[in-house]
Amino acid sequence: MKLESVDISQTASASAIVFEALKRAIIKGELKDGEPLRQDEIARLFNTSRIPVREAISRLQEQGLVKSQRYKGAVVAGIAPEEVSEIFDFRALLEGHVIEQAVPRMSKETLSAARSYCEEFVASSDPMEWGDLNRKFHSALYQASGLSYHNGVVNAALDRVDRYLRAQLTLTDGMERANIEHMGILEACEKQDAKMACDRTRQHILGAKNTLINHLKSK
Amino acid sequence: MKLESVDISQTASASAIVFEALKRAIIKGELKDGEPLRQDEIARLFNTSRIPVREAISRLQEQGLVKSQRYKGAVVAGIAPEEVSEIFDFRALLEGHVIEQAVPRMSKETLSAARSYCEEFVASSDPMEWGDLNRKFHSALYQASGLSYHNGVVNAALDRVDRYLRAQLTLTDGMERANIEHMGILEACEKQDAKMACDRTRQHILGAKNTLINHLKSK
DNA sequence: ATATTGCAAATTGGATCCAATATATAATAT
DNA sequence: ATATTATATATTGGATCCAATTTGCAATAT
């Protein structure tokens, strides 16, 4: 008799665990810009040696999320306002293109999933959750494009600015405006109007960029 | 008396050296798709221990240039024809945008530098050099945009397909066509016609994609 | 002959140790 | 008191060692 081959939970390597945890902490903004990442301290936190920690830091550096100097260690990478601005422009270009490709490939399930993220988004009162749901909403739509490389790059760009985006959502009318614009994008998708979805996505991103830049300048 | 603080040749870390060397070897195609990267072997080659090698491999993995499996090691990441196709589409979108932004910011020096790369390109008979000069030509023009994040992403995408691009250049009329199209792009830049530079760049990339895909399918 | 089992070698992941460098602190000179 | 030097501590980079896992190969059974 032959048994079905079961994937016994391939427990991830320590370095992968540390990497994911640090990445999440940086993206969410729990680790502040410029905050040093002490290998020893992190190793103790995860009950490992410094080796997996160093591999994790190497990978984070490659993603641009931390900056290291030889013998001085790694710190959470800050980001200049001009770079924030450039990354939002980049996102506008790319995400517009991706959603345009995605629209003709969206299933009913995709659209209803996006809609429910949208509803959770307005229902939620936890600012930390807004960022996640915002991202899930967009990501659900983008996935339909089938463009895995494009989506990978989109996610990498988002990782770099996610914490600022979250901050932007908490500004006065950030949530409200985001929700209106999400509905507009969703509507375009449901109408199968790819060009409109593209334009609205770009406006959504460029609008967020402007309020964010103004906010950064004002202090 | 106070001496000027001199930056004594900050010799790079071993892991950085190994990383750069492996990256170059993969990009140039010296390491073939699927070829395993043995930590021990590489460590001996560079007279180091396996630790820096592992950090280098971690970083390469993050860039998508190698794929690792726990306890099985890392291999040079192959790439499916569909992914090649997607990356060329991605490049067309992005590089078109970048050169469009770059055109109004191009100095005389930029243009003459690009022109000389172009001339070296036609003069060279070494297929390996073609790839380098091709890349230097485009890069020189893109740099003028000042869009460092965009350019970083462009380079990462190029790194993934560089070896296939080189192969494409060596095809029958690859060189000849590339040169004609380069001249066309350069002409558009010199005429300060940003839209034309954008369109020609996109056609250049999509044309290369088509010949490459046909070539991949034919065998 | 083919498939299965049981080692032995090879290879990777991680821990511990040492060397190189940076940072903080105390001692000294002006 | 301030600035400079010397010293101690902390931290990172890398080497070596051990454990976990895979892979290759021989022995065995059918």
Short mmCIF file of C-alpha atoms (C1' of nucleotides) in Angstrom, two decimals:
data_model
loop_
_atom_site.label_atom_id
_atom_site.label_comp_id
_atom_site.label_asym_id
_atom_site.label_seq_id
_atom_site.Cartn_x
_atom_site.Cartn_y
_atom_site.Cartn_z
CA MET A 1 0.00 0.00 0.00
CA LYS A 2 1.17 3.44 -0.84
CA LEU A 3 0.56 6.35 1.48
CA GLU A 4 -0.13 9.86 0.28
CA SER A 5 3.08 11.84 0.70
CA VAL A 6 2.34 14.38 3.40
CA ASP A 7 4.36 17.57 3.61
CA ILE A 8 5.46 17.40 7.22
CA SER A 9 5.67 21.02 8.30
CA GLN A 10 9.07 21.83 6.83
CA THR A 11 10.02 23.99 9.79
CA ALA A 12 11.66 27.07 8.43
CA SER A 13 15.30 27.77 9.07
CA ALA A 14 16.17 30.09 11.92
CA SER A 15 17.53 32.68 9.53
CA ALA A 16 14.25 32.74 7.60
CA ILE A 17 12.27 33.19 10.80
CA VAL A 18 14.48 36.03 11.97
CA PHE A 19 14.35 37.61 8.53
CA GLU A 20 10.58 37.59 8.36
CA ALA A 21 10.19 38.88 11.88
CA LEU A 22 12.61 41.75 11.40
CA LYS A 23 11.11 42.60 8.04
CA ARG A 24 7.63 42.79 9.50
CA ALA A 25 8.83 44.90 12.40
CA ILE A 26 10.54 47.35 10.07
CA ILE A 27 7.64 47.54 7.63
CA LYS A 28 5.13 48.08 10.39
CA GLY A 29 7.29 50.78 11.86
CA GLU A 30 7.85 49.01 15.15
CA LEU A 31 11.55 49.52 14.60
CA LYS A 32 12.19 53.20 14.01
CA ASP A 33 14.37 54.74 11.34
CA GLY A 34 18.01 54.68 12.34
CA GLU A 35 17.45 52.21 15.14
CA PRO A 36 20.45 49.90 15.42
CA LEU A 37 20.00 46.17 15.01
CA ARG A 38 22.29 44.51 17.56
CA GLN A 39 23.12 40.99 16.48
CA ASP A 40 23.55 39.76 20.03
CA GLU A 41 20.30 41.20 21.26
CA ILE A 42 18.30 39.81 18.34
CA ALA A 43 19.97 36.43 18.68
CA ARG A 44 18.92 36.26 22.32
CA LEU A 45 15.37 37.25 21.42
CA PHE A 46 15.09 34.31 19.04
CA ASN A 47 17.16 31.86 21.07
CA THR A 48 19.69 31.40 18.32
CA SER A 49 23.27 32.35 17.69
CA ARG A 50 24.28 35.44 15.73
CA ILE A 51 24.81 33.48 12.52
CA PRO A 52 21.17 33.33 11.41
CA VAL A 53 20.76 36.93 12.50
CA ARG A 54 23.57 38.03 10.25
CA GLU A 55 22.10 36.21 7.28
CA ALA A 56 18.76 37.88 7.94
CA ILE A 57 20.41 41.29 8.12
CA SER A 58 22.25 40.61 4.86
CA ARG A 59 18.97 39.93 3.15
CA LEU A 60 17.29 42.98 4.64
CA GLN A 61 20.17 45.07 3.40
CA GLU A 62 19.69 43.69 -0.09
CA GLN A 63 16.07 44.81 0.09
CA GLY A 64 17.10 48.27 1.15
CA LEU A 65 15.35 48.00 4.51
CA VAL A 66 18.54 48.33 6.56
CA LYS A 67 21.90 49.94 6.01
CA SER A 68 25.10 48.43 7.40
CA GLN A 69 28.56 49.77 7.90
CA ARG A 70 31.51 47.49 8.40
CA TYR A 71 32.23 46.93 12.08
CA LYS A 72 29.51 49.42 13.00
CA GLY A 73 26.49 47.27 12.44
CA ALA A 74 23.14 47.71 10.78
CA VAL A 75 20.45 50.31 11.34
CA VAL A 76 16.91 50.56 10.02
CA ALA A 77 17.18 52.47 6.76
CA GLY A 78 15.60 55.86 6.86
CA ILE A 79 14.32 57.43 3.71
CA ALA A 80 14.60 60.97 2.38
CA PRO A 81 11.38 62.75 1.36
CA GLU A 82 12.62 62.90 -2.24
CA GLU A 83 12.98 59.15 -2.23
CA VAL A 84 9.51 58.69 -0.79
CA SER A 85 8.28 60.89 -3.59
CA GLU A 86 10.14 58.89 -6.22
CA ILE A 87 8.86 55.59 -4.91
CA PHE A 88 5.27 56.82 -5.00
CA ASP A 89 5.78 57.94 -8.61
CA PHE A 90 7.22 54.52 -9.31
CA ARG A 91 4.25 52.83 -7.73
CA ALA A 92 1.82 54.96 -9.69
CA LEU A 93 3.42 53.92 -12.95
CA LEU A 94 3.70 50.27 -12.10
CA GLU A 95 0.52 49.62 -10.17
CA GLY A 96 -1.49 51.44 -12.81
CA HIS A 97 -0.06 49.15 -15.43
CA VAL A 98 -0.62 46.04 -13.34
CA ILE A 99 -4.25 46.75 -12.56
CA GLU A 100 -4.89 47.57 -16.20
CA GLN A 101 -3.64 44.12 -17.12
CA ALA A 102 -5.54 42.58 -14.24
CA VAL A 103 -9.03 43.91 -14.94
CA PRO A 104 -9.90 41.60 -17.86
CA ARG A 105 -8.70 38.66 -15.80
CA MET A 106 -10.65 39.33 -12.62
CA SER A 107 -13.04 36.62 -11.45
CA LYS A 108 -16.17 37.13 -9.38
CA GLU A 109 -14.24 35.75 -6.43
CA THR A 110 -11.47 38.28 -6.84
CA LEU A 111 -13.91 41.14 -6.88
CA SER A 112 -15.89 39.94 -3.89
CA ALA A 113 -12.69 39.33 -1.93
CA ALA A 114 -11.54 42.87 -2.71
CA ARG A 115 -14.91 44.22 -1.72
CA SER A 116 -14.85 42.49 1.63
CA TYR A 117 -11.36 43.82 2.38
CA CYS A 118 -12.80 47.22 1.57
CA GLU A 119 -15.65 46.71 3.99
CA GLU A 120 -13.38 45.46 6.73
CA PHE A 121 -11.26 48.51 6.05
CA VAL A 122 -14.02 50.99 6.82
CA ALA A 123 -15.32 48.91 9.72
CA SER A 124 -11.96 48.69 11.46
CA SER A 125 -10.98 51.21 14.07
CA ASP A 126 -7.44 49.92 14.56
CA PRO A 127 -5.00 52.13 12.63
CA MET A 128 -2.50 49.29 12.45
CA GLU A 129 -5.06 47.10 10.73
CA TRP A 130 -5.81 49.77 8.13
CA GLY A 131 -2.41 49.36 6.56
CA ASP A 132 -2.83 45.59 6.28
CA LEU A 133 -6.31 45.77 4.82
CA ASN A 134 -5.35 48.55 2.44
CA ARG A 135 -2.58 46.37 1.15
CA LYS A 136 -4.70 43.25 0.96
CA PHE A 137 -7.31 45.14 -1.04
CA HIS A 138 -4.87 46.33 -3.67
CA SER A 139 -2.96 43.07 -3.71
CA ALA A 140 -6.10 41.03 -4.31
CA LEU A 141 -6.83 43.02 -7.45
CA TYR A 142 -3.25 42.98 -8.68
CA GLN A 143 -2.90 39.22 -8.26
CA ALA A 144 -5.44 38.69 -11.02
CA SER A 145 -2.94 40.06 -13.52
CA GLY A 146 -0.84 36.93 -13.18
CA LEU A 147 2.23 39.15 -13.44
CA SER A 148 4.28 37.63 -10.66
CA TYR A 149 7.48 39.56 -11.33
CA HIS A 150 5.63 42.87 -11.50
CA ASN A 151 3.83 42.06 -8.28
CA GLY A 152 7.05 41.16 -6.55
CA VAL A 153 8.51 44.54 -7.44
CA VAL A 154 5.33 46.30 -6.33
CA ASN A 155 5.54 44.57 -2.98
CA ALA A 156 9.19 45.47 -2.56
CA ALA A 157 8.38 49.11 -3.26
CA LEU A 158 5.49 48.99 -0.82
CA ASP A 159 7.73 47.47 1.83
CA ARG A 160 9.97 50.50 1.60
CA VAL A 161 7.19 53.04 2.17
CA ASP A 162 4.59 51.04 4.07
CA ARG A 163 5.17 52.73 7.41
CA TYR A 164 4.80 56.19 5.87
CA LEU A 165 1.68 55.06 4.07
CA ARG A 166 0.22 53.91 7.37
CA ALA A 167 1.03 57.27 8.86
CA GLN A 168 -0.71 58.95 5.95
CA LEU A 169 -3.87 56.91 6.54
CA THR A 170 -4.11 58.19 10.08
CA LEU A 171 -4.01 61.81 8.95
CA THR A 172 -7.24 63.80 9.29
CA ASP A 173 -9.20 62.60 6.27
CA GLY A 174 -6.76 59.89 5.17
CA MET A 175 -9.06 56.98 5.88
CA GLU A 176 -12.12 58.61 4.40
CA ARG A 177 -10.41 59.58 1.18
CA ALA A 178 -8.73 56.20 0.85
CA ASN A 179 -12.07 54.50 1.17
CA ILE A 180 -13.77 56.68 -1.43
CA GLU A 181 -10.92 56.07 -3.86
CA HIS A 182 -10.91 52.34 -3.18
CA MET A 183 -14.59 52.22 -4.02
CA GLY A 184 -13.89 54.10 -7.21
CA ILE A 185 -11.18 51.65 -8.23
CA LEU A 186 -13.37 48.69 -7.38
CA GLU A 187 -16.22 50.16 -9.41
CA ALA A 188 -13.96 50.53 -12.45
CA CYS A 189 -12.89 46.91 -12.10
CA GLU A 190 -16.46 45.70 -11.84
CA LYS A 191 -17.33 47.71 -14.95
CA GLN A 192 -14.39 45.99 -16.65
CA ASP A 193 -13.00 49.40 -17.51
CA ALA A 194 -9.26 48.71 -17.39
CA LYS A 195 -8.15 52.18 -18.38
CA MET A 196 -10.32 53.77 -15.71
CA ALA A 197 -8.99 51.37 -13.08
CA CYS A 198 -5.48 52.31 -14.15
CA ASP A 199 -6.12 56.03 -13.98
CA ARG A 200 -7.89 55.88 -10.66
CA THR A 201 -5.17 53.73 -9.15
CA ARG A 202 -2.55 56.23 -10.31
CA GLN A 203 -4.52 59.15 -8.92
CA HIS A 204 -5.01 57.27 -5.67
CA ILE A 205 -1.28 56.80 -5.28
CA LEU A 206 -0.27 60.27 -6.43
CA GLY A 207 -2.87 61.82 -4.15
CA ALA A 208 -1.51 59.90 -1.19
CA LYS A 209 1.97 61.01 -2.17
CA ASN A 210 0.99 64.67 -2.12
CA THR A 211 -0.65 64.63 1.28
CA LEU A 212 2.25 62.64 2.63
CA ILE A 213 4.89 64.98 1.21
CA ASN A 214 3.03 68.01 2.52
CA HIS A 215 2.84 66.38 5.90
CA LEU A 216 6.56 65.62 5.90
CA LYS A 217 7.40 69.18 4.88
CA SER A 218 5.14 70.74 7.48
CA LYS A 219 7.37 69.53 10.29
CA MET B 1 48.72 69.61 14.36
CA LYS B 2 45.71 67.91 12.99
CA LEU B 3 46.02 65.49 10.12
CA GLU B 4 43.46 65.19 7.41
CA SER B 5 41.50 62.04 8.10
CA VAL B 6 42.35 59.79 5.21
CA ASP B 7 40.02 56.98 4.23
CA ILE B 8 42.48 54.14 4.36
CA SER B 9 41.31 51.73 1.69
CA GLN B 10 38.27 50.43 3.51
CA THR B 11 38.85 46.91 2.27
CA ALA B 12 35.50 45.37 1.60
CA SER B 13 34.27 42.55 3.75
CA ALA B 14 34.78 39.01 2.54
CA SER B 15 31.08 38.47 2.16
CA ALA B 16 30.78 41.53 -0.08
CA ILE B 17 33.62 40.31 -2.27
CA VAL B 18 32.13 36.86 -2.62
CA PHE B 19 28.72 38.34 -3.30
CA GLU B 20 29.95 40.59 -6.09
CA ALA B 21 32.01 37.84 -7.67
CA LEU B 22 29.19 35.32 -7.66
CA LYS B 23 26.73 37.90 -8.90
CA ARG B 24 28.97 38.80 -11.83
CA ALA B 25 29.53 35.16 -12.66
CA ILE B 26 25.80 34.44 -12.68
CA ILE B 27 24.89 37.54 -14.66
CA LYS B 28 27.56 36.87 -17.25
CA GLY B 29 26.39 33.31 -17.57
CA GLU B 30 29.64 31.77 -16.39
CA LEU B 31 27.62 29.81 -13.91
CA LYS B 32 24.90 27.94 -15.73
CA ASP B 33 21.26 27.65 -14.76
CA GLY B 34 20.74 25.02 -12.12
CA GLU B 35 24.42 24.78 -11.30
CA PRO B 36 24.84 24.11 -7.57
CA LEU B 37 26.80 26.57 -5.44
CA ARG B 38 28.80 24.48 -3.00
CA GLN B 39 29.66 26.54 0.05
CA ASP B 40 32.84 24.63 0.72
CA GLU B 41 34.13 24.92 -2.82
CA ILE B 42 33.43 28.65 -3.03
CA ALA B 43 34.97 29.23 0.37
CA ARG B 44 38.18 27.54 -0.78
CA LEU B 45 38.21 29.61 -3.97
CA PHE B 46 38.16 32.81 -1.96
CA ASN B 47 40.32 31.62 0.93
CA THR B 48 37.62 32.21 3.47
CA SER B 49 35.35 30.14 5.62
CA ARG B 50 31.80 29.26 4.62
CA ILE B 51 30.28 32.04 6.72
CA PRO B 52 30.82 34.88 4.23
CA VAL B 53 29.79 32.55 1.44
CA ARG B 54 26.50 31.86 3.12
CA GLU B 55 25.80 35.55 3.59
CA ALA B 56 26.56 36.12 -0.08
CA ILE B 57 24.20 33.33 -1.10
CA SER B 58 21.48 34.76 1.14
CA ARG B 59 21.76 38.07 -0.65
CA LEU B 60 21.76 36.46 -4.09
CA GLN B 61 18.64 34.58 -3.12
CA GLU B 62 16.98 37.83 -2.14
CA GLN B 63 17.77 39.16 -5.60
CA GLY B 64 16.28 36.08 -7.21
CA LEU B 65 19.56 35.03 -8.78
CA VAL B 66 19.78 31.76 -6.87
CA LYS B 67 17.27 29.41 -5.31
CA SER B 68 18.01 27.50 -2.11
CA GLN B 69 16.42 24.57 -0.43
CA ARG B 70 17.03 23.76 3.20
CA TYR B 71 19.85 21.24 3.61
CA LYS B 72 20.04 20.87 -0.17
CA GLY B 73 21.91 24.03 -0.98
CA ALA B 74 21.64 26.76 -3.56
CA VAL B 75 21.57 26.56 -7.32
CA VAL B 76 21.71 29.26 -9.97
CA ALA B 77 18.09 30.24 -10.59
CA GLY B 78 16.85 29.29 -13.99
CA ILE B 79 14.05 31.21 -15.57
CA ALA B 80 11.00 30.08 -17.48
CA PRO B 81 10.37 31.59 -20.93
CA GLU B 82 7.15 33.18 -19.61
CA GLU B 83 9.13 34.91 -16.91
CA VAL B 84 11.68 36.14 -19.42
CA SER B 85 8.79 37.50 -21.40
CA GLU B 86 7.27 39.20 -18.37
CA ILE B 87 10.56 40.79 -17.37
CA PHE B 88 11.06 42.20 -20.85
CA ASP B 89 7.56 43.67 -20.72
CA PHE B 90 8.41 45.10 -17.34
CA ARG B 91 11.61 46.62 -18.68
CA ALA B 92 9.79 48.12 -21.65
CA LEU B 93 7.36 49.88 -19.35
CA LEU B 94 9.93 51.08 -16.88
CA GLU B 95 12.87 51.94 -19.11
CA GLY B 96 10.58 53.82 -21.45
CA HIS B 97 9.38 55.91 -18.56
CA VAL B 98 12.88 56.49 -17.24
CA ILE B 99 14.34 57.64 -20.54
CA GLU B 100 11.38 59.92 -21.08
CA GLN B 101 12.17 61.62 -17.79
CA ALA B 102 15.87 61.61 -18.60
CA VAL B 103 15.80 63.31 -22.00
CA PRO B 104 15.22 66.89 -20.80
CA ARG B 105 17.99 66.42 -18.24
CA MET B 106 20.69 65.11 -20.57
CA SER B 107 23.92 67.09 -20.75
CA LYS B 108 26.27 67.23 -23.72
CA GLU B 109 28.59 64.96 -21.75
CA THR B 110 25.90 62.37 -21.23
CA LEU B 111 25.12 62.26 -24.92
CA SER B 112 28.74 62.06 -26.01
CA ALA B 113 29.43 59.33 -23.45
CA ALA B 114 26.47 57.34 -24.77
CA ARG B 115 27.65 57.88 -28.32
CA SER B 116 31.12 56.58 -27.57
CA TYR B 117 29.71 53.46 -25.91
CA CYS B 118 27.70 52.99 -29.07
CA GLU B 119 30.81 53.29 -31.21
CA GLU B 120 32.77 50.91 -29.02
CA PHE B 121 29.81 48.57 -29.30
CA VAL B 122 29.99 48.33 -33.10
CA ALA B 123 33.80 48.26 -33.09
CA SER B 124 34.05 45.38 -30.64
CA SER B 125 34.27 41.82 -31.85
CA ASP B 126 34.08 40.22 -28.43
CA PRO B 127 30.56 38.94 -27.78
CA MET B 128 31.12 39.16 -24.03
CA GLU B 129 31.94 42.84 -24.33
CA TRP B 130 28.78 43.55 -26.29
CA GLY B 131 26.63 42.89 -23.27
CA ASP B 132 28.66 45.26 -21.11
CA LEU B 133 28.68 48.06 -23.67
CA ASN B 134 25.01 47.62 -24.42
CA ARG B 135 24.27 48.03 -20.78
CA LYS B 136 26.62 50.98 -20.34
CA PHE B 137 24.98 52.73 -23.26
CA HIS B 138 21.48 52.46 -21.87
CA SER B 139 22.59 53.12 -18.33
CA ALA B 140 24.38 56.33 -19.29
CA LEU B 141 21.18 57.71 -20.73
CA TYR B 142 19.00 56.54 -17.84
CA GLN B 143 21.29 58.05 -15.21
CA ALA B 144 20.42 61.51 -16.42
CA SER B 145 16.88 61.01 -15.11
CA GLY B 146 18.16 61.26 -11.56
CA LEU B 147 15.65 58.56 -10.63
CA SER B 148 17.86 56.40 -8.45
CA TYR B 149 15.15 54.05 -7.22
CA HIS B 150 13.84 53.46 -10.72
CA ASN B 151 17.34 52.82 -11.97
CA GLY B 152 18.00 50.37 -9.18
CA VAL B 153 14.94 48.37 -10.15
CA VAL B 154 15.90 48.53 -13.83
CA ASN B 155 19.31 47.13 -12.98
CA ALA B 156 17.85 44.36 -10.87
CA ALA B 157 15.57 43.36 -13.74
CA LEU B 158 18.50 43.45 -16.16
CA ASP B 159 20.54 41.28 -13.82
CA ARG B 160 17.88 38.62 -14.06
CA VAL B 161 17.88 38.47 -17.87
CA ASP B 162 21.33 39.72 -18.77
CA ARG B 163 22.70 36.36 -19.84
CA TYR B 164 19.75 35.77 -22.16
CA LEU B 165 20.13 39.24 -23.55
CA ARG B 166 23.77 38.52 -24.33
CA ALA B 167 22.74 35.35 -26.08
CA GLN B 168 20.22 37.32 -28.10
CA LEU B 169 22.91 39.77 -29.23
CA THR B 170 24.96 36.95 -30.70
CA LEU B 171 22.05 35.75 -32.83
CA THR B 172 22.34 36.28 -36.58
CA ASP B 173 21.40 39.94 -36.89
CA GLY B 174 21.24 40.72 -33.18
CA MET B 175 24.22 43.06 -33.11
CA GLU B 176 23.26 44.86 -36.28
CA ARG B 177 19.71 45.49 -35.21
CA ALA B 178 20.73 46.54 -31.72
CA ASN B 179 23.10 49.07 -33.17
CA ILE B 180 20.53 50.56 -35.53
CA GLU B 181 18.04 50.86 -32.69
CA HIS B 182 20.62 52.36 -30.35
CA MET B 183 21.35 55.01 -32.94
CA GLY B 184 17.65 55.71 -33.22
CA ILE B 185 17.30 56.13 -29.48
CA LEU B 186 20.36 58.36 -29.32
CA GLU B 187 19.01 60.49 -32.15
CA ALA B 188 15.73 60.99 -30.31
CA CYS B 189 17.65 62.06 -27.20
CA GLU B 190 19.75 64.51 -29.16
CA LYS B 191 16.60 65.95 -30.71
CA GLN B 192 15.25 66.33 -27.17
CA ASP B 193 12.22 64.33 -28.21
CA ALA B 194 11.37 62.53 -24.96
CA LYS B 195 8.31 60.74 -26.25
CA MET B 196 10.19 59.39 -29.25
CA ALA B 197 13.04 58.21 -27.02
CA CYS B 198 10.48 56.46 -24.84
CA ASP B 199 8.75 54.77 -27.77
CA ARG B 200 11.98 53.69 -29.42
CA THR B 201 13.33 52.31 -26.16
CA ARG B 202 10.16 50.30 -25.67
CA GLN B 203 10.26 48.98 -29.21
CA HIS B 204 13.93 48.11 -28.79
CA ILE B 205 13.18 46.04 -25.72
CA LEU B 206 10.02 44.40 -27.06
CA GLY B 207 11.78 43.57 -30.30
CA ALA B 208 14.60 41.90 -28.42
CA LYS B 209 12.02 40.02 -26.39
CA ASN B 210 10.36 38.62 -29.50
CA THR B 211 13.51 37.38 -31.16
CA LEU B 212 14.62 35.90 -27.86
CA ILE B 213 11.33 34.15 -27.20
CA ASN B 214 11.26 32.76 -30.73
CA HIS B 215 14.77 31.51 -30.25
CA LEU B 216 13.88 29.84 -26.95
CA LYS B 217 10.83 28.19 -28.48
CA SER B 218 12.71 26.93 -31.54
CA LYS B 219 14.70 24.49 -29.45
"C1'" DA C 1 16.97 -7.83 -12.57
"C1'" DT C 2 14.52 -4.62 -9.60
"C1'" DA C 3 13.18 -2.62 -5.58
"C1'" DT C 4 14.14 -1.86 -0.70
"C1'" DT C 5 16.92 -1.21 3.26
"C1'" DG C 6 20.97 0.18 5.79
"C1'" DC C 7 24.92 2.47 6.27
"C1'" DA C 8 28.86 6.06 4.99
"C1'" DA C 9 30.15 10.21 2.88
"C1'" DA C 10 28.94 14.78 1.64
"C1'" DT C 11 26.63 18.92 2.58
"C1'" DT C 12 24.16 22.36 4.95
"C1'" DG C 13 22.50 24.93 9.37
"C1'" DG C 14 23.86 26.61 13.56
"C1'" DA C 15 26.90 27.32 17.94
"C1'" DT C 16 30.95 28.73 19.87
"C1'" DC C 17 35.31 30.80 19.75
"C1'" DC C 18 38.83 34.30 18.32
"C1'" DA C 19 40.42 38.53 15.83
"C1'" DA C 20 39.56 43.21 14.13
"C1'" DT C 21 37.44 47.44 14.85
"C1'" DA C 22 34.68 50.86 17.07
"C1'" DT C 23 32.94 53.17 21.19
"C1'" DA C 24 33.05 54.63 25.85
"C1'" DT C 25 35.70 55.78 29.89
"C1'" DA C 26 39.56 57.06 32.62
"C1'" DA C 27 44.05 59.20 32.92
"C1'" DT C 28 47.10 62.82 31.60
"C1'" DA C 29 48.85 67.11 29.85
"C1'" DT C 30 48.22 71.85 28.76
"C1'" DA D 1 38.44 73.17 32.64
"C1'" DT D 2 39.48 71.35 28.11
"C1'" DA D 3 41.63 68.68 24.97
"C1'" DT D 4 44.34 64.65 24.11
"C1'" DT D 5 45.91 60.12 24.94
"C1'" DA D 6 45.61 55.53 26.86
"C1'" DT D 7 42.84 51.79 28.24
"C1'" DA D 8 38.81 48.93 28.78
"C1'" DT D 9 34.44 47.43 26.96
"C1'" DA D 10 31.24 46.40 23.39
"C1'" DT D 11 30.34 44.93 18.86
"C1'" DT D 12 31.08 43.05 14.47
"C1'" DG D 13 33.53 39.80 10.95
"C1'" DG D 14 35.25 35.45 10.32
"C1'" DA D 15 37.10 30.54 11.54
"C1'" DT D 16 36.32 26.29 13.42
"C1'" DC D 17 33.55 22.87 15.34
"C1'" DC D 18 29.27 20.01 15.89
"C1'" DA D 19 24.48 18.54 14.71
"C1'" DA D 20 20.82 17.74 11.27
"C1'" DT D 21 19.77 16.23 6.81
"C1'" DT D 22 20.48 14.65 2.29
"C1'" DT D 23 22.73 11.75 -1.11
"C1'" DG D 24 25.36 7.97 -2.95
"C1'" DC D 25 26.31 3.19 -2.66
"C1'" DA D 26 26.48 -1.36 -1.15
"C1'" DA D 27 23.88 -5.22 0.80
"C1'" DT D 28 19.67 -7.69 0.89
"C1'" DA D 29 15.18 -9.42 -0.30
"C1'" DT D 30 11.62 -10.47 -3.69
#
